[in-house]
Amino acid sequence: MASEELARPDAQLHLAGFFPFGPAYVWSEAERNDIYYDFAAWRQLAQAAERGLFSTLFLGDSQRLREHLGRITDTAVTGRPDQLVLFAHLAAVTERLGFVATLNTTYTDPVDLARRLASVDLLSGGRVGWNVVTTDNDWTGENFRRGGDVTHEVRYRRAEEHLALVTSLWSAWEPGAVATAASAPHWIRPGAVHEVAGTGSLSGVRARPSVPPSPQVRPVLFQAGESDEGREFAARHAQGIFSRYLQFDQALAFATDMRRRLVRAGRPADDLRIFPATRIILGDTDAEARARARWFGDRTWPDRRIRAVIEAVWGHDLSDHDVDGPPPHTDPVVPTQTLTHGVVNTNDRPLRTAAAWRELAEQRGWSIRQLVRHLNASIEFVGSPATVADELTRYVRAGAIDGLNLQPNAMPGGFDEVVDRLVPELQNRGVYRTAYEGTTLREQLGLAVPS
């Protein structure tokens, strides 16, 4: 390693189990389609993560079933049980694993959200985190009879007001407020639970917290915004951030930028854990792993899914279009889009996107299949356990990442190979824990307990 890549010679890698939306679990065929709603499957996944000393299990979320051409998307699993309900169940069958829920500030009530998060955090012994997200599209808002009323300009201001109220509620119950002795004259110390007032759009709210703090005081805050506003929001508030940067130089640049922002916000530079999402595919040899990765990619990108990516931009059914032929020469039927249906790559500019894709395909001589696979290519760690362990050691010791949001390759056994084959290699290099550091999520992430 170059000297600049040894910026953190003692840094430890964190693994977070990440369960995104999408048809990405065919490494071993699922027993049945409804396994994604089977608690036994989730229990097996969580217990495997804990056996592998993962820091957390993290779930993405959407507040409306994703759609394609006006129909519910049927090429991907787009719905799942309420995260906090699921996490409450999983906390009962694990002991140290943390749980991070994605919950929206735009369409949730802050007092109710604070109570639900604090309840699971308390009952789990301090193992909960909150991925703070916002939404600005009216398609999701229609679920709440508020379609189109939240603009991009105001959503982070509302998120600040929402988060301020939630964290104030978590801080408003004093430690040791509940009497432990049955002979005490009061079950709770008088004056130990304070009233909290909202600000801005929440200025009419007056509330008190419902439950006392957990051993980690309050849930750990995560954030996933990529914009300048999102990065600033994370620098002010978050202890973890989910990133899309995994190419080494880009990852290191992102980490450097975030640490500078933390310092400007008056925080220690090491007070934030950076988790890009990825997949790990192992083999006995590097060549075998690459062959498995090719097989996996072919299985998770069938013709229907490839065609759906093009249809989302062109705005109509293209089932008669050969995915091994060129992109359509016709223009999208809708020149602008104002709704977000859970699709990507449109950027609300279908005409511009279609023209750019056609130009790229013509320049490279690509078919639709090749174009879509290129557009959706992601950096994965592929190789023998030793090869992958060496590369991850390089990333974390250079300061490019703190951990990985690791997608399972199957449901429910998608973490088993990483746990059994990769974790020992990481431990041998001194870059991964050999036992949990404590009982709370803050302890597993090496974060200070807030006052």
Tab-separated table of C-alpha atoms in Angstrom:
chain	number	residue	atom	x	y	z
A	1	MET	CA	0.000	0.000	0.000
A	2	ALA	CA	1.073	3.569	-0.640
A	3	SER	CA	1.663	5.659	2.450
A	4	GLU	CA	-1.552	7.617	1.913
A	5	GLU	CA	-3.455	4.338	2.006
A	6	LEU	CA	-2.364	3.692	5.600
A	7	ALA	CA	-4.228	6.678	7.008
A	8	ARG	CA	-5.991	4.434	9.545
A	9	PRO	CA	-3.721	1.453	10.248
A	10	ASP	CA	-5.914	0.179	13.085
A	11	ALA	CA	-9.342	0.777	11.512
A	12	GLN	CA	-11.935	-1.973	11.746
A	13	LEU	CA	-14.493	-2.868	9.072
A	14	HIS	CA	-18.197	-2.940	9.952
A	15	LEU	CA	-20.655	-5.130	8.079
A	16	ALA	CA	-24.308	-4.161	7.827
A	17	GLY	CA	-26.804	-6.564	6.346
A	18	PHE	CA	-28.686	-4.569	3.691
A	19	PHE	CA	-31.950	-5.822	2.227
A	20	PRO	CA	-32.890	-3.582	-0.730
A	21	PHE	CA	-35.841	-3.833	-3.070
A	22	GLY	CA	-35.323	-5.837	-6.209
A	23	PRO	CA	-35.076	-9.365	-7.640
A	24	ALA	CA	-31.551	-9.947	-6.394
A	25	TYR	CA	-31.708	-13.203	-4.453
A	26	VAL	CA	-31.298	-16.103	-6.863
A	27	TRP	CA	-27.923	-17.459	-5.741
A	28	SER	CA	-29.874	-20.420	-4.455
A	29	GLU	CA	-33.474	-20.469	-5.523
A	30	ALA	CA	-35.957	-19.372	-2.883
A	31	GLU	CA	-38.238	-22.118	-1.678
A	32	ARG	CA	-41.271	-20.002	-2.521
A	33	ASN	CA	-42.110	-16.401	-3.449
A	34	ASP	CA	-43.726	-15.507	-0.125
A	35	ILE	CA	-40.528	-16.269	1.785
A	36	TYR	CA	-39.909	-12.492	1.908
A	37	TYR	CA	-42.834	-12.259	4.344
A	38	ASP	CA	-41.919	-15.326	6.389
A	39	PHE	CA	-40.601	-14.500	9.850
A	40	ALA	CA	-38.595	-17.728	10.010
A	41	ALA	CA	-36.628	-16.582	6.952
A	42	TRP	CA	-35.934	-13.169	8.463
A	43	ARG	CA	-34.887	-14.821	11.712
A	44	GLN	CA	-32.414	-17.049	9.857
A	45	LEU	CA	-30.988	-14.026	7.999
A	46	ALA	CA	-30.628	-11.951	11.199
A	47	GLN	CA	-29.112	-14.762	13.228
A	48	ALA	CA	-26.570	-15.448	10.485
A	49	ALA	CA	-25.628	-11.745	10.523
A	50	GLU	CA	-25.185	-11.883	14.294
A	51	ARG	CA	-23.113	-15.069	14.033
A	52	GLY	CA	-20.903	-13.097	11.646
A	53	LEU	CA	-20.653	-10.210	14.157
A	54	PHE	CA	-22.404	-7.764	11.804
A	55	SER	CA	-23.050	-4.352	13.322
A	56	THR	CA	-26.556	-3.925	11.941
A	57	LEU	CA	-29.321	-5.174	9.738
A	58	PHE	CA	-30.561	-2.275	7.606
A	59	LEU	CA	-33.743	-2.141	5.534
A	60	GLY	CA	-34.728	0.322	2.845
A	61	ASP	CA	-38.359	1.322	2.611
A	62	SER	CA	-40.934	2.937	0.371
A	63	GLN	CA	-44.330	4.154	1.435
A	64	ARG	CA	-46.094	3.008	-1.694
A	65	LEU	CA	-45.744	-0.164	-3.735
A	66	ARG	CA	-43.556	0.545	-6.726
A	67	GLU	CA	-45.281	0.633	-10.084
A	68	HIS	CA	-44.396	0.095	-13.703
A	69	LEU	CA	-46.618	1.487	-16.469
A	70	GLY	CA	-49.443	1.944	-14.002
A	71	ARG	CA	-49.240	-1.573	-12.568
A	72	ILE	CA	-47.541	-2.895	-9.447
A	73	THR	CA	-43.995	-3.920	-10.329
A	74	ASP	CA	-43.918	-7.706	-10.657
A	75	THR	CA	-40.229	-8.183	-11.455
A	76	ALA	CA	-39.136	-7.235	-7.941
A	77	VAL	CA	-40.290	-7.571	-4.352
A	78	THR	CA	-41.603	-4.068	-3.677
A	79	GLY	CA	-43.288	-4.404	-0.294
A	80	ARG	CA	-42.338	-5.795	3.087
A	81	PRO	CA	-43.579	-5.818	6.701
A	82	ASP	CA	-43.375	-2.645	8.766
A	83	GLN	CA	-39.738	-2.380	9.763
A	84	LEU	CA	-40.215	-1.542	13.416
A	85	VAL	CA	-42.681	-4.383	13.878
A	86	LEU	CA	-40.240	-6.762	12.175
A	87	PHE	CA	-37.296	-5.426	14.186
A	88	ALA	CA	-39.165	-5.841	17.456
A	89	HIS	CA	-39.597	-9.517	16.616
A	90	LEU	CA	-35.989	-9.948	15.451
A	91	ALA	CA	-34.611	-8.234	18.556
A	92	ALA	CA	-36.256	-10.964	20.608
A	93	VAL	CA	-34.293	-13.712	18.816
A	94	THR	CA	-30.907	-11.912	18.740
A	95	GLU	CA	-28.725	-10.374	21.442
A	96	ARG	CA	-26.229	-7.880	19.960
A	97	LEU	CA	-27.187	-7.180	16.334
A	98	GLY	CA	-28.354	-3.622	15.632
A	99	PHE	CA	-31.368	-2.707	13.491
A	100	VAL	CA	-31.621	0.401	11.298
A	101	ALA	CA	-35.050	1.396	9.979
A	102	THR	CA	-35.652	3.783	7.082
A	103	LEU	CA	-38.443	6.133	8.145
A	104	ASN	CA	-39.692	9.191	6.285
A	105	THR	CA	-39.906	12.677	7.800
A	106	THR	CA	-42.179	14.020	5.053
A	107	TYR	CA	-45.188	11.810	5.679
A	108	THR	CA	-44.887	10.743	9.322
A	109	ASP	CA	-45.948	12.383	12.555
A	110	PRO	CA	-42.824	13.185	14.614
A	111	VAL	CA	-44.375	12.474	18.024
A	112	ASP	CA	-45.668	9.081	16.899
A	113	LEU	CA	-42.392	8.231	15.144
A	114	ALA	CA	-40.357	9.223	18.210
A	115	ARG	CA	-42.477	6.977	20.415
A	116	ARG	CA	-42.277	3.961	18.093
A	117	LEU	CA	-38.519	4.217	17.583
A	118	ALA	CA	-37.860	4.786	21.287
A	119	SER	CA	-40.050	1.820	22.179
A	120	VAL	CA	-38.142	-0.646	20.008
A	121	ASP	CA	-34.824	0.887	21.094
A	122	LEU	CA	-35.780	0.449	24.752
A	123	LEU	CA	-37.149	-3.079	24.368
A	124	SER	CA	-34.098	-4.204	22.354
A	125	GLY	CA	-31.669	-2.850	24.951
A	126	GLY	CA	-30.416	0.014	22.787
A	127	ARG	CA	-29.934	-1.588	19.369
A	128	VAL	CA	-31.950	0.658	17.040
A	129	GLY	CA	-30.960	3.219	14.414
A	130	TRP	CA	-33.031	5.536	12.225
A	131	ASN	CA	-32.190	6.218	8.585
A	132	VAL	CA	-33.690	9.707	8.173
A	133	VAL	CA	-35.125	10.186	4.673
A	134	THR	CA	-37.330	12.732	2.924
A	135	THR	CA	-39.682	12.492	-0.051
A	136	ASP	CA	-40.676	15.224	-2.489
A	137	ASN	CA	-42.770	13.400	-5.090
A	138	ASP	CA	-46.537	13.682	-5.303
A	139	TRP	CA	-46.950	10.037	-6.301
A	140	THR	CA	-45.990	8.962	-2.783
A	141	GLY	CA	-47.891	11.913	-1.329
A	142	GLU	CA	-51.149	10.642	-2.819
A	143	ASN	CA	-51.089	7.912	-0.169
A	144	PHE	CA	-51.444	10.659	2.423
A	145	ARG	CA	-53.832	12.953	0.527
A	146	ARG	CA	-50.939	15.392	0.180
A	147	GLY	CA	-49.854	14.850	-3.401
A	148	GLY	CA	-47.631	17.582	-4.771
A	149	ASP	CA	-47.566	19.799	-1.691
A	150	VAL	CA	-43.925	19.178	-0.712
A	151	THR	CA	-41.353	20.833	-2.959
A	152	HIS	CA	-37.685	19.982	-3.084
A	153	GLU	CA	-36.847	23.376	-1.615
A	154	VAL	CA	-38.688	22.834	1.645
A	155	ARG	CA	-38.266	19.137	2.366
A	156	TYR	CA	-34.938	19.456	4.201
A	157	ARG	CA	-36.249	22.399	6.232
A	158	ARG	CA	-39.188	20.236	7.283
A	159	ALA	CA	-36.815	17.367	7.988
A	160	GLU	CA	-34.795	19.635	10.313
A	161	GLU	CA	-37.976	20.620	12.193
A	162	HIS	CA	-39.149	16.996	12.357
A	163	LEU	CA	-35.786	15.702	13.570
A	164	ALA	CA	-35.444	18.506	16.135
A	165	LEU	CA	-38.771	17.562	17.694
A	166	VAL	CA	-38.001	13.833	17.688
A	167	THR	CA	-34.585	14.230	19.305
A	168	SER	CA	-35.961	16.736	21.818
A	169	LEU	CA	-38.545	14.165	22.873
A	170	TRP	CA	-35.825	11.528	23.258
A	171	SER	CA	-33.901	13.921	25.511
A	172	ALA	CA	-36.865	15.048	27.579
A	173	TRP	CA	-37.029	11.998	29.860
A	174	GLU	CA	-34.307	12.303	32.469
A	175	PRO	CA	-32.157	9.268	33.314
A	176	GLY	CA	-33.229	7.428	36.433
A	177	ALA	CA	-36.668	9.036	36.379
A	178	VAL	CA	-38.508	5.777	37.121
A	179	ALA	CA	-38.373	4.614	40.743
A	180	THR	CA	-36.848	1.172	41.130
A	181	ALA	CA	-37.991	0.550	44.704
A	182	ALA	CA	-41.584	-0.510	45.292
A	183	SER	CA	-41.606	1.583	48.478
A	184	ALA	CA	-40.938	4.828	46.570
A	185	PRO	CA	-43.670	7.458	47.030
A	186	HIS	CA	-43.883	8.058	43.251
A	187	TRP	CA	-43.439	5.680	40.328
A	188	ILE	CA	-41.639	8.498	38.535
A	189	ARG	CA	-39.653	11.376	39.963
A	190	PRO	CA	-41.692	14.598	39.814
A	191	GLY	CA	-40.482	16.951	37.089
A	192	ALA	CA	-38.338	14.292	35.411
A	193	VAL	CA	-40.303	14.238	32.152
A	194	HIS	CA	-40.282	17.557	30.317
A	195	GLU	CA	-42.663	19.055	27.803
A	196	VAL	CA	-41.276	19.694	24.326
A	197	ALA	CA	-42.524	22.291	21.831
A	198	GLY	CA	-42.224	22.070	18.063
A	199	THR	CA	-40.864	24.847	15.868
A	200	GLY	CA	-41.630	26.168	12.397
A	201	SER	CA	-44.394	24.155	10.738
A	202	LEU	CA	-44.636	22.118	13.975
A	203	SER	CA	-44.950	25.149	16.256
A	204	GLY	CA	-48.345	24.045	17.561
A	205	VAL	CA	-47.041	20.737	18.944
A	206	ARG	CA	-46.716	20.254	22.717
A	207	ALA	CA	-45.719	16.764	23.807
A	208	ARG	CA	-43.911	14.635	26.380
A	209	PRO	CA	-42.072	11.384	25.660
A	210	SER	CA	-43.869	8.142	26.459
A	211	VAL	CA	-40.967	5.857	27.412
A	212	PRO	CA	-37.610	6.304	29.172
A	213	PRO	CA	-34.307	6.237	27.261
A	214	SER	CA	-32.574	3.002	26.322
A	215	PRO	CA	-29.022	2.062	27.432
A	216	GLN	CA	-27.673	3.910	24.362
A	217	VAL	CA	-29.821	6.968	25.309
A	218	ARG	CA	-31.408	7.357	21.869
A	219	PRO	CA	-31.375	5.657	18.449
A	220	VAL	CA	-28.370	6.158	16.185
A	221	LEU	CA	-29.103	8.503	13.273
A	222	PHE	CA	-28.251	7.547	9.686
A	223	GLN	CA	-28.731	9.465	6.453
A	224	ALA	CA	-28.497	8.635	2.754
A	225	GLY	CA	-28.770	11.925	0.852
A	226	GLU	CA	-26.230	12.577	-1.926
A	227	SER	CA	-26.994	16.253	-2.595
A	228	ASP	CA	-25.093	19.094	-0.985
A	229	GLU	CA	-28.084	19.640	1.318
A	230	GLY	CA	-28.077	15.949	2.202
A	231	ARG	CA	-24.373	15.950	3.023
A	232	GLU	CA	-24.751	19.045	5.194
A	233	PHE	CA	-27.740	17.474	6.947
A	234	ALA	CA	-25.646	14.370	7.656
A	235	ALA	CA	-22.713	16.442	8.891
A	236	ARG	CA	-24.954	18.178	11.423
A	237	HIS	CA	-26.973	15.223	12.627
A	238	ALA	CA	-25.978	11.736	11.460
A	239	GLN	CA	-23.651	9.173	13.007
A	240	GLY	CA	-23.858	6.968	9.912
A	241	ILE	CA	-24.298	7.662	6.208
A	242	PHE	CA	-25.201	5.288	3.408
A	243	SER	CA	-23.157	6.070	0.308
A	244	ARG	CA	-23.165	4.980	-3.330
A	245	TYR	CA	-19.430	5.639	-3.790
A	246	LEU	CA	-17.379	2.458	-3.959
A	247	GLN	CA	-14.831	3.068	-6.700
A	248	PHE	CA	-11.742	3.595	-4.552
A	249	ASP	CA	-10.816	7.178	-5.494
A	250	GLN	CA	-14.440	8.343	-5.420
A	251	ALA	CA	-15.044	6.628	-2.089
A	252	LEU	CA	-11.971	8.250	-0.575
A	253	ALA	CA	-12.996	11.670	-1.938
A	254	PHE	CA	-16.508	11.292	-0.499
A	255	ALA	CA	-15.160	10.233	2.893
A	256	THR	CA	-12.716	13.149	2.926
A	257	ASP	CA	-15.487	15.590	2.040
A	258	MET	CA	-17.779	14.283	4.774
A	259	ARG	CA	-15.070	14.427	7.432
A	260	ARG	CA	-14.314	18.039	6.499
A	261	ARG	CA	-18.006	18.879	6.769
A	262	LEU	CA	-18.149	17.293	10.223
A	263	VAL	CA	-15.300	19.455	11.435
A	264	ARG	CA	-17.002	22.575	10.039
A	265	ALA	CA	-20.134	21.527	11.919
A	266	GLY	CA	-18.148	21.393	15.160
A	267	ARG	CA	-17.932	17.613	15.378
A	268	PRO	CA	-14.965	15.226	15.502
A	269	ALA	CA	-13.925	14.041	12.045
A	270	ASP	CA	-14.331	10.396	13.097
A	271	ASP	CA	-17.884	10.804	14.410
A	272	LEU	CA	-19.510	9.392	11.253
A	273	ARG	CA	-19.541	5.852	9.846
A	274	ILE	CA	-19.680	5.563	6.037
A	275	PHE	CA	-21.443	2.519	4.547
A	276	PRO	CA	-21.570	2.076	0.748
A	277	ALA	CA	-23.790	-0.721	-0.566
A	278	THR	CA	-22.301	-3.676	-2.394
A	279	ARG	CA	-22.414	-7.395	-2.976
A	280	ILE	CA	-19.711	-9.963	-2.241
A	281	ILE	CA	-19.382	-13.026	-4.453
A	282	LEU	CA	-16.856	-15.626	-3.401
A	283	GLY	CA	-15.272	-18.651	-5.033
A	284	ASP	CA	-12.488	-21.067	-4.262
A	285	THR	CA	-10.446	-19.124	-6.824
A	286	ASP	CA	-10.769	-15.662	-8.333
A	287	ALA	CA	-11.724	-17.237	-11.673
A	288	GLU	CA	-14.483	-19.296	-10.089
A	289	ALA	CA	-15.833	-16.204	-8.296
A	290	ARG	CA	-15.913	-14.254	-11.568
A	291	ALA	CA	-17.831	-17.078	-13.232
A	292	ARG	CA	-20.338	-17.101	-10.365
A	293	ALA	CA	-20.717	-13.325	-10.652
A	294	ARG	CA	-21.492	-13.620	-14.377
A	295	TRP	CA	-24.051	-16.332	-13.668
A	296	PHE	CA	-25.604	-14.269	-10.901
A	297	GLY	CA	-25.845	-11.175	-13.102
A	298	ASP	CA	-27.530	-13.122	-15.893
A	299	ARG	CA	-30.070	-14.583	-13.495
A	300	THR	CA	-30.950	-11.260	-11.858
A	301	TRP	CA	-31.295	-9.401	-15.185
A	302	PRO	CA	-33.832	-11.416	-17.209
A	303	ASP	CA	-35.344	-9.963	-20.394
A	304	ARG	CA	-38.458	-8.633	-18.657
A	305	ARG	CA	-36.454	-6.651	-16.121
A	306	ILE	CA	-34.151	-5.261	-18.818
A	307	ARG	CA	-37.112	-4.222	-20.949
A	308	ALA	CA	-38.794	-2.580	-17.943
A	309	VAL	CA	-35.852	-0.168	-17.546
A	310	ILE	CA	-36.361	1.062	-21.126
A	311	GLU	CA	-40.152	1.129	-20.796
A	312	ALA	CA	-39.895	3.333	-17.708
A	313	VAL	CA	-38.252	6.055	-19.830
A	314	TRP	CA	-40.177	5.564	-23.080
A	315	GLY	CA	-43.437	5.411	-21.110
A	316	HIS	CA	-45.200	2.552	-22.895
A	317	ASP	CA	-45.156	-1.197	-23.417
A	318	LEU	CA	-42.214	-2.447	-25.485
A	319	SER	CA	-42.841	-6.178	-25.134
A	320	ASP	CA	-42.449	-6.619	-28.900
A	321	HIS	CA	-39.032	-4.953	-28.844
A	322	ASP	CA	-35.989	-7.255	-28.944
A	323	VAL	CA	-33.701	-6.551	-25.973
A	324	ASP	CA	-30.794	-7.792	-28.087
A	325	GLY	CA	-31.557	-5.084	-30.634
A	326	PRO	CA	-30.975	-1.296	-30.455
A	327	PRO	CA	-33.005	1.093	-28.262
A	328	PRO	CA	-36.260	2.373	-29.812
A	329	HIS	CA	-35.829	5.083	-32.438
A	330	THR	CA	-39.118	6.663	-31.398
A	331	ASP	CA	-39.275	9.274	-28.655
A	332	PRO	CA	-40.863	8.731	-25.224
A	333	VAL	CA	-44.613	9.282	-25.202
A	334	VAL	CA	-44.405	11.622	-22.189
A	335	PRO	CA	-41.848	14.441	-22.609
A	336	THR	CA	-41.708	15.237	-18.887
A	337	GLN	CA	-42.494	13.271	-15.760
A	338	THR	CA	-43.703	14.693	-12.485
A	339	LEU	CA	-44.381	11.426	-10.665
A	340	THR	CA	-41.900	8.986	-9.170
A	341	HIS	CA	-43.114	5.405	-9.367
A	342	GLY	CA	-40.100	3.780	-7.824
A	343	VAL	CA	-38.132	3.753	-11.088
A	344	VAL	CA	-34.672	5.150	-11.652
A	345	ASN	CA	-32.702	6.801	-14.446
A	346	THR	CA	-35.544	9.010	-15.719
A	347	ASN	CA	-34.627	12.178	-13.805
A	348	ASP	CA	-38.002	13.537	-14.929
A	349	ARG	CA	-36.499	14.201	-18.386
A	350	PRO	CA	-37.437	11.230	-20.600
A	351	LEU	CA	-36.643	12.950	-23.913
A	352	ARG	CA	-33.155	13.917	-22.786
A	353	THR	CA	-32.537	10.533	-21.166
A	354	ALA	CA	-33.710	8.608	-24.244
A	355	ALA	CA	-31.512	10.692	-26.560
A	356	ALA	CA	-28.469	10.173	-24.329
A	357	TRP	CA	-29.057	6.429	-24.123
A	358	ARG	CA	-29.502	6.101	-27.899
A	359	GLU	CA	-26.301	8.051	-28.502
A	360	LEU	CA	-24.352	5.905	-26.029
A	361	ALA	CA	-25.680	2.669	-27.553
A	362	GLU	CA	-24.807	3.828	-31.080
A	363	GLN	CA	-21.291	4.879	-30.066
A	364	ARG	CA	-20.559	1.585	-28.320
A	365	GLY	CA	-22.533	-0.670	-30.641
A	366	TRP	CA	-24.651	-1.847	-27.726
A	367	SER	CA	-27.966	-3.629	-27.651
A	368	ILE	CA	-30.635	-2.754	-25.082
A	369	ARG	CA	-29.352	-5.604	-22.927
A	370	GLN	CA	-25.788	-4.311	-22.999
A	371	LEU	CA	-26.904	-0.718	-22.422
A	372	VAL	CA	-29.056	-1.577	-19.401
A	373	ARG	CA	-26.405	-3.786	-17.845
A	374	HIS	CA	-23.895	-0.932	-18.264
A	375	LEU	CA	-26.260	1.668	-16.768
A	376	ASN	CA	-26.936	-0.537	-13.759
A	377	ALA	CA	-23.440	-1.864	-13.235
A	378	SER	CA	-22.219	-1.595	-9.667
A	379	ILE	CA	-18.924	-2.257	-7.983
A	380	GLU	CA	-18.873	-5.636	-6.282
A	381	PHE	CA	-16.167	-7.495	-4.411
A	382	VAL	CA	-15.579	-10.691	-6.370
A	383	GLY	CA	-12.847	-13.222	-5.727
A	384	SER	CA	-11.513	-15.791	-3.316
A	385	PRO	CA	-11.972	-15.007	0.395
A	386	ALA	CA	-8.303	-13.985	0.620
A	387	THR	CA	-8.533	-11.663	-2.408
A	388	VAL	CA	-11.682	-9.948	-1.151
A	389	ALA	CA	-10.286	-9.624	2.379
A	390	ASP	CA	-7.140	-7.943	1.041
A	391	GLU	CA	-9.163	-5.434	-0.975
A	392	LEU	CA	-11.519	-4.600	1.895
A	393	THR	CA	-8.536	-4.118	4.192
A	394	ARG	CA	-7.116	-1.616	1.710
A	395	TYR	CA	-10.390	0.342	1.595
A	396	VAL	CA	-10.955	0.588	5.328
A	397	ARG	CA	-7.341	1.255	6.314
A	398	ALA	CA	-7.136	4.046	3.717
A	399	GLY	CA	-10.206	5.708	5.210
A	400	ALA	CA	-12.338	5.284	2.084
A	401	ILE	CA	-15.091	3.426	3.976
A	402	ASP	CA	-15.999	2.386	7.493
A	403	GLY	CA	-18.228	-0.496	6.552
A	404	LEU	CA	-20.355	-2.108	3.871
A	405	ASN	CA	-24.078	-2.370	3.347
A	406	LEU	CA	-23.894	-5.978	2.274
A	407	GLN	CA	-26.696	-7.347	0.122
A	408	PRO	CA	-27.481	-11.040	0.626
A	409	ASN	CA	-27.214	-13.227	-2.454
A	410	ALA	CA	-30.203	-15.339	-1.466
A	411	MET	CA	-33.080	-15.424	0.979
A	412	PRO	CA	-32.711	-16.595	3.714
A	413	GLY	CA	-29.168	-18.015	3.483
A	414	GLY	CA	-27.538	-15.114	1.671
A	415	PHE	CA	-25.014	-14.185	4.382
A	416	ASP	CA	-23.800	-17.671	5.220
A	417	GLU	CA	-20.862	-17.812	2.815
A	418	VAL	CA	-19.560	-14.387	3.877
A	419	VAL	CA	-19.866	-15.339	7.538
A	420	ASP	CA	-18.227	-18.728	7.174
A	421	ARG	CA	-15.501	-17.934	4.616
A	422	LEU	CA	-14.762	-14.188	4.470
A	423	VAL	CA	-15.108	-13.115	8.112
A	424	PRO	CA	-12.273	-15.438	9.300
A	425	GLU	CA	-9.966	-13.980	6.609
A	426	LEU	CA	-10.787	-10.440	7.756
A	427	GLN	CA	-10.167	-11.419	11.376
A	428	ASN	CA	-6.814	-12.926	10.453
A	429	ARG	CA	-5.828	-9.530	9.033
A	430	GLY	CA	-6.899	-7.751	12.209
A	431	VAL	CA	-9.458	-5.671	10.361
A	432	TYR	CA	-12.630	-7.239	11.801
A	433	ARG	CA	-13.865	-7.814	15.336
A	434	THR	CA	-13.633	-11.216	16.964
A	435	ALA	CA	-16.379	-10.418	19.484
A	436	TYR	CA	-18.992	-7.731	19.958
A	437	GLU	CA	-17.725	-4.686	21.852
A	438	GLY	CA	-20.878	-4.274	23.923
A	439	THR	CA	-24.624	-4.669	23.879
A	440	THR	CA	-25.805	-1.474	22.140
A	441	LEU	CA	-25.599	-0.321	18.542
A	442	ARG	CA	-23.471	2.673	19.570
A	443	GLU	CA	-20.957	0.340	21.172
A	444	GLN	CA	-20.793	-1.881	18.086
A	445	LEU	CA	-20.121	1.180	15.896
A	446	GLY	CA	-17.632	2.750	18.315
A	447	LEU	CA	-19.786	5.829	18.869
A	448	ALA	CA	-19.973	7.897	22.034
A	449	VAL	CA	-23.136	7.862	24.128
A	450	PRO	CA	-24.862	11.269	23.846
A	451	SER	CA	-25.243	13.335	26.979
